[in-house]
mmCIF file of C-alpha atoms in Angstrom:
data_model
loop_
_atom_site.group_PDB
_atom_site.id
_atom_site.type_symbol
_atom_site.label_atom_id
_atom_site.label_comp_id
_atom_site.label_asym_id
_atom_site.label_seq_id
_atom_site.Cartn_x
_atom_site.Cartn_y
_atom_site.Cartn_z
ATOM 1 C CA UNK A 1 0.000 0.000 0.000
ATOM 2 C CA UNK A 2 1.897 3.486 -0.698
ATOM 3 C CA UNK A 3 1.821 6.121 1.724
ATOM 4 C CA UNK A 4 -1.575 8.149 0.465
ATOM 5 C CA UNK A 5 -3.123 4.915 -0.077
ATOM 6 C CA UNK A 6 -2.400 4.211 4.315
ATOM 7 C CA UNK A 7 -3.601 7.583 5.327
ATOM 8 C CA UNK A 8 -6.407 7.503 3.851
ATOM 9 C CA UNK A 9 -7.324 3.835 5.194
ATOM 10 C CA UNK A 10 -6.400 5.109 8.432
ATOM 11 C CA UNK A 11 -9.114 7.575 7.847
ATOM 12 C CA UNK A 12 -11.090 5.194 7.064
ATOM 13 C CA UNK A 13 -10.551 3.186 10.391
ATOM 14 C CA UNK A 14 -11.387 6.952 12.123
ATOM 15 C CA UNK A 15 -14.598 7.122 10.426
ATOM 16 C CA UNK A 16 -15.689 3.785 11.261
ATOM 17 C CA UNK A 17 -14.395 3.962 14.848
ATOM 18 C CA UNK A 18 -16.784 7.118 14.899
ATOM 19 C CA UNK A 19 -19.879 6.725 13.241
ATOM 20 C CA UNK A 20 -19.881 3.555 15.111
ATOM 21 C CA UNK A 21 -20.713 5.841 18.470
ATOM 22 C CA UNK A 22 -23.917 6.514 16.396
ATOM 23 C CA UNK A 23 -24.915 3.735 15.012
ATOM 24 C CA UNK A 24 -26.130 1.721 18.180
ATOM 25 C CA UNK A 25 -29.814 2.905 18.492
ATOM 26 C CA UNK A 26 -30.405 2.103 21.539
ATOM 27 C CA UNK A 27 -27.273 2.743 23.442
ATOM 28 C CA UNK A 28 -25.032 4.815 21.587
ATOM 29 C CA UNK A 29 -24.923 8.421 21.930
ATOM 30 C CA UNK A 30 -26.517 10.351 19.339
ATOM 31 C CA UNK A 31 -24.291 12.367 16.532
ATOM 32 C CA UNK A 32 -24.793 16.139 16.632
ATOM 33 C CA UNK A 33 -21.692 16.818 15.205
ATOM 34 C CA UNK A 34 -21.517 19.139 12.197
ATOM 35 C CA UNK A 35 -20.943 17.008 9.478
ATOM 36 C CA UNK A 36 -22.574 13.829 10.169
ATOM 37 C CA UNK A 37 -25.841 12.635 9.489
ATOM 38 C CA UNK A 38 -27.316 9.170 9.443
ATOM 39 C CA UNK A 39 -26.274 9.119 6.050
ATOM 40 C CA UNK A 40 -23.300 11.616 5.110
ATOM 41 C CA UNK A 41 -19.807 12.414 6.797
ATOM 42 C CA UNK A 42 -18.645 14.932 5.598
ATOM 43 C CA UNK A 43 -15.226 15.924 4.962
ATOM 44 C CA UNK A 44 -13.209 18.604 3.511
ATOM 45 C CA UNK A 45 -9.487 19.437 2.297
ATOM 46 C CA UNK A 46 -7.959 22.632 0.732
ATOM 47 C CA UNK A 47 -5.394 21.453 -1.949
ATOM 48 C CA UNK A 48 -3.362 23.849 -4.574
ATOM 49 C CA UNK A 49 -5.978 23.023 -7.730
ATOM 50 C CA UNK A 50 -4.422 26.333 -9.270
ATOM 51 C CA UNK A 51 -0.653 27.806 -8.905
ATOM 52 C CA UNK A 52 2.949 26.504 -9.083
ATOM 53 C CA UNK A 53 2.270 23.103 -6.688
ATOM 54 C CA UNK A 54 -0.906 21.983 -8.717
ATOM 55 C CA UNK A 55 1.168 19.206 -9.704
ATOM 56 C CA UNK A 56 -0.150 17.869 -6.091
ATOM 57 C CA UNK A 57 -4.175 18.173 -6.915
ATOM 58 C CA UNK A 58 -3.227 14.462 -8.034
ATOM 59 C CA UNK A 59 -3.710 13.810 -4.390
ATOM 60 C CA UNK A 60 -7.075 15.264 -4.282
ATOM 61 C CA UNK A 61 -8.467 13.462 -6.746
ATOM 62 C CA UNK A 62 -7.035 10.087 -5.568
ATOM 63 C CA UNK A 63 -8.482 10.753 -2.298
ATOM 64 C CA UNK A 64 -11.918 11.693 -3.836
ATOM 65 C CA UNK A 65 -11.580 8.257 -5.886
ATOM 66 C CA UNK A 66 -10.725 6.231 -3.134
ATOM 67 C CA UNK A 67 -13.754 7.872 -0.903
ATOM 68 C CA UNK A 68 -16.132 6.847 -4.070
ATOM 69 C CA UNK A 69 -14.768 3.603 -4.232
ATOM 70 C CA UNK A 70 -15.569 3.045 -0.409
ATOM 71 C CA UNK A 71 -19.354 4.740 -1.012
ATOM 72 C CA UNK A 72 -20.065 2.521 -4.200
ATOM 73 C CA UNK A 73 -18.497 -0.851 -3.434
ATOM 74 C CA UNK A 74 -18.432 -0.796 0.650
ATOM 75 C CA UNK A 75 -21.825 1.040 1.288
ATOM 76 C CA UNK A 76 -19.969 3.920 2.685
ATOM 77 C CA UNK A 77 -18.963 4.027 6.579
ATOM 78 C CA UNK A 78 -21.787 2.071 8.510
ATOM 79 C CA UNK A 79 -23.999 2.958 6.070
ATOM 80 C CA UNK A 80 -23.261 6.538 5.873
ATOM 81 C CA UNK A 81 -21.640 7.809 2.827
ATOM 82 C CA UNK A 82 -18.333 9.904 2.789
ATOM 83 C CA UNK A 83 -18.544 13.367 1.307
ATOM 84 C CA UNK A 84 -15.388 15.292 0.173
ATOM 85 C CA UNK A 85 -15.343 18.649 -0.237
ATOM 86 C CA UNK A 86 -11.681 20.122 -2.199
ATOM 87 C CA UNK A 87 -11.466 23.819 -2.129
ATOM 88 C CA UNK A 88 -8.254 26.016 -4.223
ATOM 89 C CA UNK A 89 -6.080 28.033 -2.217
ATOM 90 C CA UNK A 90 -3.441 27.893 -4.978
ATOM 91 C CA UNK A 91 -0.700 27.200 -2.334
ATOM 92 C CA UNK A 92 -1.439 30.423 -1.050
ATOM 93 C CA UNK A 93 -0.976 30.752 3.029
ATOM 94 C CA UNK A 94 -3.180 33.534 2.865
ATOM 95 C CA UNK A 95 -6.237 32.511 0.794
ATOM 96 C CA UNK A 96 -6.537 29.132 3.041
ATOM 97 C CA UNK A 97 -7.851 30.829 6.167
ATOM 98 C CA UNK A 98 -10.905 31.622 3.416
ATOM 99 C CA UNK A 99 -10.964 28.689 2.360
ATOM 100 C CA UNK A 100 -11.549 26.880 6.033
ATOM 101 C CA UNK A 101 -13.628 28.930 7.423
ATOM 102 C CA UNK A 102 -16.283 28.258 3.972
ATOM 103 C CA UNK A 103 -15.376 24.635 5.021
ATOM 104 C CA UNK A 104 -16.318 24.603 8.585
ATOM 105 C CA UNK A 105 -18.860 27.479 8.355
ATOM 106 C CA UNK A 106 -20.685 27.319 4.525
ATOM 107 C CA UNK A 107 -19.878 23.370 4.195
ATOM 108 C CA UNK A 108 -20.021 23.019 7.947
ATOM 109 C CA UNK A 109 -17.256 19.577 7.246
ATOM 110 C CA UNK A 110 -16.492 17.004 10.420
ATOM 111 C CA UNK A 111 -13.392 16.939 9.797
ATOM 112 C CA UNK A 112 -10.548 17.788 7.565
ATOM 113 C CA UNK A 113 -8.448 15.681 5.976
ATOM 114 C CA UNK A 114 -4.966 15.633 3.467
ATOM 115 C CA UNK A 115 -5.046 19.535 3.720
ATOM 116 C CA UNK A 116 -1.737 20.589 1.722
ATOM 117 C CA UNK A 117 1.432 22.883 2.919
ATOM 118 C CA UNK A 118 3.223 23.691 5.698
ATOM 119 C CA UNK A 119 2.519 27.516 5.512
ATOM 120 C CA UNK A 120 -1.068 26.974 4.474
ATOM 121 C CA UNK A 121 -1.585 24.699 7.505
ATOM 122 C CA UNK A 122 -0.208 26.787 9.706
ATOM 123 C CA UNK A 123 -1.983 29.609 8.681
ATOM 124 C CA UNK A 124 -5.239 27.649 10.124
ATOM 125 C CA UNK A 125 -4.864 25.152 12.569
ATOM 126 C CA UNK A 126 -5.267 27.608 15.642
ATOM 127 C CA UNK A 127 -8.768 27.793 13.890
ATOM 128 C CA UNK A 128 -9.120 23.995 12.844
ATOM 129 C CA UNK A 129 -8.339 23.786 16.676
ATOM 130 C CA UNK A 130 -10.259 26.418 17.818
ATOM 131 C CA UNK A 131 -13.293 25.355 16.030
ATOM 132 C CA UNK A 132 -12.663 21.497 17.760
ATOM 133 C CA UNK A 133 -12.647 20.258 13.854
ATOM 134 C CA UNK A 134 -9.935 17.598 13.393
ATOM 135 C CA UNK A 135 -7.502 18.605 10.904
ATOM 136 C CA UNK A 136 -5.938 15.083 9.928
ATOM 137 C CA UNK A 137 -3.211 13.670 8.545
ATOM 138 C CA UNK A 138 -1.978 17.317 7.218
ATOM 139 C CA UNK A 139 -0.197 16.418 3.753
ATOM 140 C CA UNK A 140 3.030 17.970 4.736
ATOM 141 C CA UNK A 141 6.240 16.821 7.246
ATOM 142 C CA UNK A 142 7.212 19.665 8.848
ATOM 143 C CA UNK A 143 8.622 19.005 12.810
ATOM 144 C CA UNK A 144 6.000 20.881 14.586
ATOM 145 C CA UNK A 145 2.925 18.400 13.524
ATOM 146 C CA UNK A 146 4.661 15.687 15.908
ATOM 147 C CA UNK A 147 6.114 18.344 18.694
ATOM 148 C CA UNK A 148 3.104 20.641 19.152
ATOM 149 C CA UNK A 149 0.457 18.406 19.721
ATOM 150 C CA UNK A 150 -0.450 19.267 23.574
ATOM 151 C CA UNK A 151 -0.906 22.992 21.963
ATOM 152 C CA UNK A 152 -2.931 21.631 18.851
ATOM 153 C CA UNK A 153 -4.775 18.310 20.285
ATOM 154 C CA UNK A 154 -6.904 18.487 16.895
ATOM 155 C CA UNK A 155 -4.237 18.098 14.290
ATOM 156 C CA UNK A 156 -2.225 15.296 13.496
ATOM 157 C CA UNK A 157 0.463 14.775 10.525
ATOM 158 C CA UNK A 158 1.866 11.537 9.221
ATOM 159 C CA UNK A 159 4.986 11.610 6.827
ATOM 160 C CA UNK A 160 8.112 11.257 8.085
ATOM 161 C CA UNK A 161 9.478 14.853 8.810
ATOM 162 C CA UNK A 162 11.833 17.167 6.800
ATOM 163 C CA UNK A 163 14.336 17.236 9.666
ATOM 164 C CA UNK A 164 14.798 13.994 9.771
ATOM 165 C CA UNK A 165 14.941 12.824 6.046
ATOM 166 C CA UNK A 166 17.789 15.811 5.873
ATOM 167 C CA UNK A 167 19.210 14.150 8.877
ATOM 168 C CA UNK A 168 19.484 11.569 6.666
ATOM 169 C CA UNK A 169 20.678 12.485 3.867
ATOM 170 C CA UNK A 170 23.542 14.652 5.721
ATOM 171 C CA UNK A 171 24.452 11.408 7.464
ATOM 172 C CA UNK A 172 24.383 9.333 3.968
ATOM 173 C CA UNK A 173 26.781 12.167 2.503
ATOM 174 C CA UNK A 174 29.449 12.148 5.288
ATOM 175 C CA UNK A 175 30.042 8.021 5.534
ATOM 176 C CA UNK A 176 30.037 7.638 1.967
ATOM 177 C CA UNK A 177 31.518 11.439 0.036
ATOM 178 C CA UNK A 178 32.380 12.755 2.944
ATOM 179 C CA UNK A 179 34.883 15.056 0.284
ATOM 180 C CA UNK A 180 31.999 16.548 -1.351
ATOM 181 C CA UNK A 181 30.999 20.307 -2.119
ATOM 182 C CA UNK A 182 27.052 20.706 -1.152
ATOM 183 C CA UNK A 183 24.828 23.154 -2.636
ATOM 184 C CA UNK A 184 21.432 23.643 -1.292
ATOM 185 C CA UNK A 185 18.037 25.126 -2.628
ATOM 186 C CA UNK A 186 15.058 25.419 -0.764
ATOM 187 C CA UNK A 187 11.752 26.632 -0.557
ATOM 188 C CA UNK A 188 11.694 30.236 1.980
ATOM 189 C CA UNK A 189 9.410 29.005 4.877
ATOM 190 C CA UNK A 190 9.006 26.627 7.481
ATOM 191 C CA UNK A 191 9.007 23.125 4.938
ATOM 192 C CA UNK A 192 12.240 24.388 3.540
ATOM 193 C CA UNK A 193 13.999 26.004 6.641
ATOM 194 C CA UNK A 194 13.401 22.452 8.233
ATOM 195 C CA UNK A 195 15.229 20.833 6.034
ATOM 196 C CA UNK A 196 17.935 23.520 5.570
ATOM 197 C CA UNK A 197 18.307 23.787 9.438
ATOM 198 C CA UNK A 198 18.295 19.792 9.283
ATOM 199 C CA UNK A 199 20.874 19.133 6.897
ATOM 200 C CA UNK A 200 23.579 21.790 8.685
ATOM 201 C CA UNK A 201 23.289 20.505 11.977
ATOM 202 C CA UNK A 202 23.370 17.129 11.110
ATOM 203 C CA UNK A 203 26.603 17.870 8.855
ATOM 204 C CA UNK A 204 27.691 19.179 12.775
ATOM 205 C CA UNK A 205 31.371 20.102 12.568
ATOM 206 C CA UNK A 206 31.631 19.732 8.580
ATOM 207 C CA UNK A 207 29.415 21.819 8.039
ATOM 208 C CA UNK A 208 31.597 23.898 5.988
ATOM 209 C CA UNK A 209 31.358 21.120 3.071
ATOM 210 C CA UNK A 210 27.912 23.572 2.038
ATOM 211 C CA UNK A 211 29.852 25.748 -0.336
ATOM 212 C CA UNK A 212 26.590 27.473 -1.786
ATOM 213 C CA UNK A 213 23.127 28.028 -0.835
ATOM 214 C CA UNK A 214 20.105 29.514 -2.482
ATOM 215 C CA UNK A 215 16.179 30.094 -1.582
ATOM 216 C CA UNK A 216 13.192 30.709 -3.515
ATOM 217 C CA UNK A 217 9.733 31.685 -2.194
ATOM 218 C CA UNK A 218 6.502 30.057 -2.991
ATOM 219 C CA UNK A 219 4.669 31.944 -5.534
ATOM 220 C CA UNK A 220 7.604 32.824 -7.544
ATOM 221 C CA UNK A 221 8.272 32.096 -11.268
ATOM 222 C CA UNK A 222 9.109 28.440 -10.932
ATOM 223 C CA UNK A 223 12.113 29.133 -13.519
ATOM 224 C CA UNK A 224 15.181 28.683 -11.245
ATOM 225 C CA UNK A 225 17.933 29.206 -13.724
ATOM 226 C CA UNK A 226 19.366 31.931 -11.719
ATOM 227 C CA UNK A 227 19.192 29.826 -8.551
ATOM 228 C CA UNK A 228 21.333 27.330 -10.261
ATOM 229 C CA UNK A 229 23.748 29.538 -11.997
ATOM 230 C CA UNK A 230 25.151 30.942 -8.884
ATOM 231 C CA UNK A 231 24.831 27.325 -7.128
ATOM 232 C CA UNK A 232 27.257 25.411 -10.328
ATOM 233 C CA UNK A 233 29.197 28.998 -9.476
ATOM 234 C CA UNK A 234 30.059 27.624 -6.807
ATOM 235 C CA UNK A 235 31.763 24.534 -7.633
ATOM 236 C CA UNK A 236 29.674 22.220 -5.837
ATOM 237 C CA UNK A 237 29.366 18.663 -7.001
ATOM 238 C CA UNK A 238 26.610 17.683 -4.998
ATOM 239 C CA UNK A 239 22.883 19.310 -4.870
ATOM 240 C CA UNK A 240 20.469 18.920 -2.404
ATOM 241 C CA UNK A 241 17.168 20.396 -3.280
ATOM 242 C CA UNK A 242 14.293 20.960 -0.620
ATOM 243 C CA UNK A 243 11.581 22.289 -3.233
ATOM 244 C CA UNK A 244 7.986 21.842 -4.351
ATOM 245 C CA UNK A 245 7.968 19.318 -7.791
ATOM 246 C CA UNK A 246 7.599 22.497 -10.259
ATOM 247 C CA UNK A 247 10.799 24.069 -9.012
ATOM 248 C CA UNK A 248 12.890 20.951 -8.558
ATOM 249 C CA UNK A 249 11.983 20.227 -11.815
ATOM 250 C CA UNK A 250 13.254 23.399 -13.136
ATOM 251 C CA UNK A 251 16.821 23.240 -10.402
ATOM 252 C CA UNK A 252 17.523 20.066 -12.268
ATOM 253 C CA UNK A 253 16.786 20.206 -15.871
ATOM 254 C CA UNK A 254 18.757 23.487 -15.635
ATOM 255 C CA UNK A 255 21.543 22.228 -13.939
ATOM 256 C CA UNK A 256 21.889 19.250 -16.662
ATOM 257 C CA UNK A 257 21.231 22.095 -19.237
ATOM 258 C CA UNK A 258 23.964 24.311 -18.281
ATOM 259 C CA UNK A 259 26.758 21.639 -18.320
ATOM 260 C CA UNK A 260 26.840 21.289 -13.696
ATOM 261 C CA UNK A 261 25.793 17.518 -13.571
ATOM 262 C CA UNK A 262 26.218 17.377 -9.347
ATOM 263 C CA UNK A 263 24.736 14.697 -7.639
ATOM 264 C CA UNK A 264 21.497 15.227 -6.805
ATOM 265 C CA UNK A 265 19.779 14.247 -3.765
ATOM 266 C CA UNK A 266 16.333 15.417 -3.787
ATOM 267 C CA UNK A 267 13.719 15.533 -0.844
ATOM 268 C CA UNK A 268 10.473 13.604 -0.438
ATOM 269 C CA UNK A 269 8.400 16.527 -1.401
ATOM 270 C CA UNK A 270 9.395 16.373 -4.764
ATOM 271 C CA UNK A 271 10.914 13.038 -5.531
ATOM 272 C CA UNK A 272 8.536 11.557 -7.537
ATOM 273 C CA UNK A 273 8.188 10.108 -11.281
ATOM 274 C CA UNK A 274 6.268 13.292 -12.052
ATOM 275 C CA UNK A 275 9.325 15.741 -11.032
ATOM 276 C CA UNK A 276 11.608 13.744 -13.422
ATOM 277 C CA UNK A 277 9.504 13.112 -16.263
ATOM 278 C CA UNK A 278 9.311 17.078 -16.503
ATOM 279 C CA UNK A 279 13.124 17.366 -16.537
ATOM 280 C CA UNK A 280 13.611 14.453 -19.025
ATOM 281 C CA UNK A 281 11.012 16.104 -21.350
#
């Protein structure tokens, strides 16, 4: 089962766990929840439809097809039927506090789930929390989704985090080209500056093998060419990138472009068949 494919069973398991509090008639307390009738849950997500990460509405619409799947061919969730509600904020931090509050307050959702981006989930889980609606399995690894959760009881994440994958790699790149000349790009927030801040202190001591660094913010031209020209300026042979799939798409296929073929070591968030089939193209 990939990754997606377990969070959203273990949603699944949630629901079922749930409803099941309503389903005993005679017994069983009854649901007043927002959300949840006797025959809908229903559920909402704010993914980038539009913008420079739409590359990951993919995961929207898998989610949506999986939830169908489970209403035509498993009757639903004890015979209620899951409703999912996707709304665009673009990747935009500050169009997803919108965007939530026409979820909880218009669409009046149990629960959110698979809500993308660091930035844009920050930007609303003090109301998620606030508002008591579970915001689960938050499609994004930053460190504070599994260290803040006595301050934000109503969110959980689930991929491994950014700190530790860079711990990782940092690690990987010591024991086995531990001569190497790092460069680094990442994205200018909290998803990149994990990973950044990961990947020097692992390094510890050699840290000084980073001989360039650059940073892009989200919502700029994806083209990165100037990124890279001052990274191959550098004389690295090694490139770690920390970037959403439209932008490591364009750090790599200009790298290869311009003649700087480093090693390339690219994070989770954009090391997929999707990122590399645009810089093969």
């Amino acid at each position: 089962m990939t990754k997606a494919g377990s969070r959203i069973a273990a949603l699944a398991a949630f629901l079922i766990t749930f409803s099941a509090c309503g389903s005993q008639q005679s017994a069983g307390p009854t649901i007043t929840d927002p959300g949840i009738t006797k025959d809908e849950i229903k559920i909402g997500a704010t993914y980038p439809e539009s913008g420079t990460a739409s590359f990951y509405y993919a995961v929207a619409k898998g989610a949506t097809a999986y939830f169908q799947y489970i209403n035509t061919e498993k009757g639903g969730v004890n015979g209620r039927k899951i409703t999912y509600v996707v709304l665009d904020d673009g990747y935009d931090p500050s169009k997803t506090p919108d965007k939530a509050r026409e979820l909880v307050q218009d669409q009046k959702v149990f629960a959110t789930f698979g809500n993308l981006g660091t930035p844009n989930n920050k930007a609303v889980r003090d109301y998620y929390n606030a508002q008591k609606v579970p915001q689960l399995f938050v499609f994004t690894g930053a460190s504070i989704w599994g260290s803040q959760y006595d301050q934000y009881p109503y969110t959980i994440g689930w991929q491994p985090d950014y700190v530790t994958e860079a711990t990782i790699y940092a690690k990987y790149i010591l024991q086995n080209a531990p001569t190497s000349k790092i460069a680094i790009l990442y994205q200018n927030d909290a998803y990149g500056q994990d990973g950044w801040q990961g990947f020097r202190s692992a390094l510890g001591d050699k840290v000084s093998m980073i001989v360039g660094e650059a940073k892009y913010n989200a919502g700029d031209p994806s083209d990165m060419r100037s990124q890279v020209n001052a990274l191959k300026a550098s004389g690295a042979d090694t490139f770690f990138v920390i970037a959403t799939p439209a932008y490591a798409a364009s750090a790599a296929t200009n790298a290869y472009t311009s003649g700087w073929k480093p090693k390339i070591y690219m994070n989770q968030v954009a090391a997929s068949t999707v990122t590399w089939r645009k810089v093969v193209q």
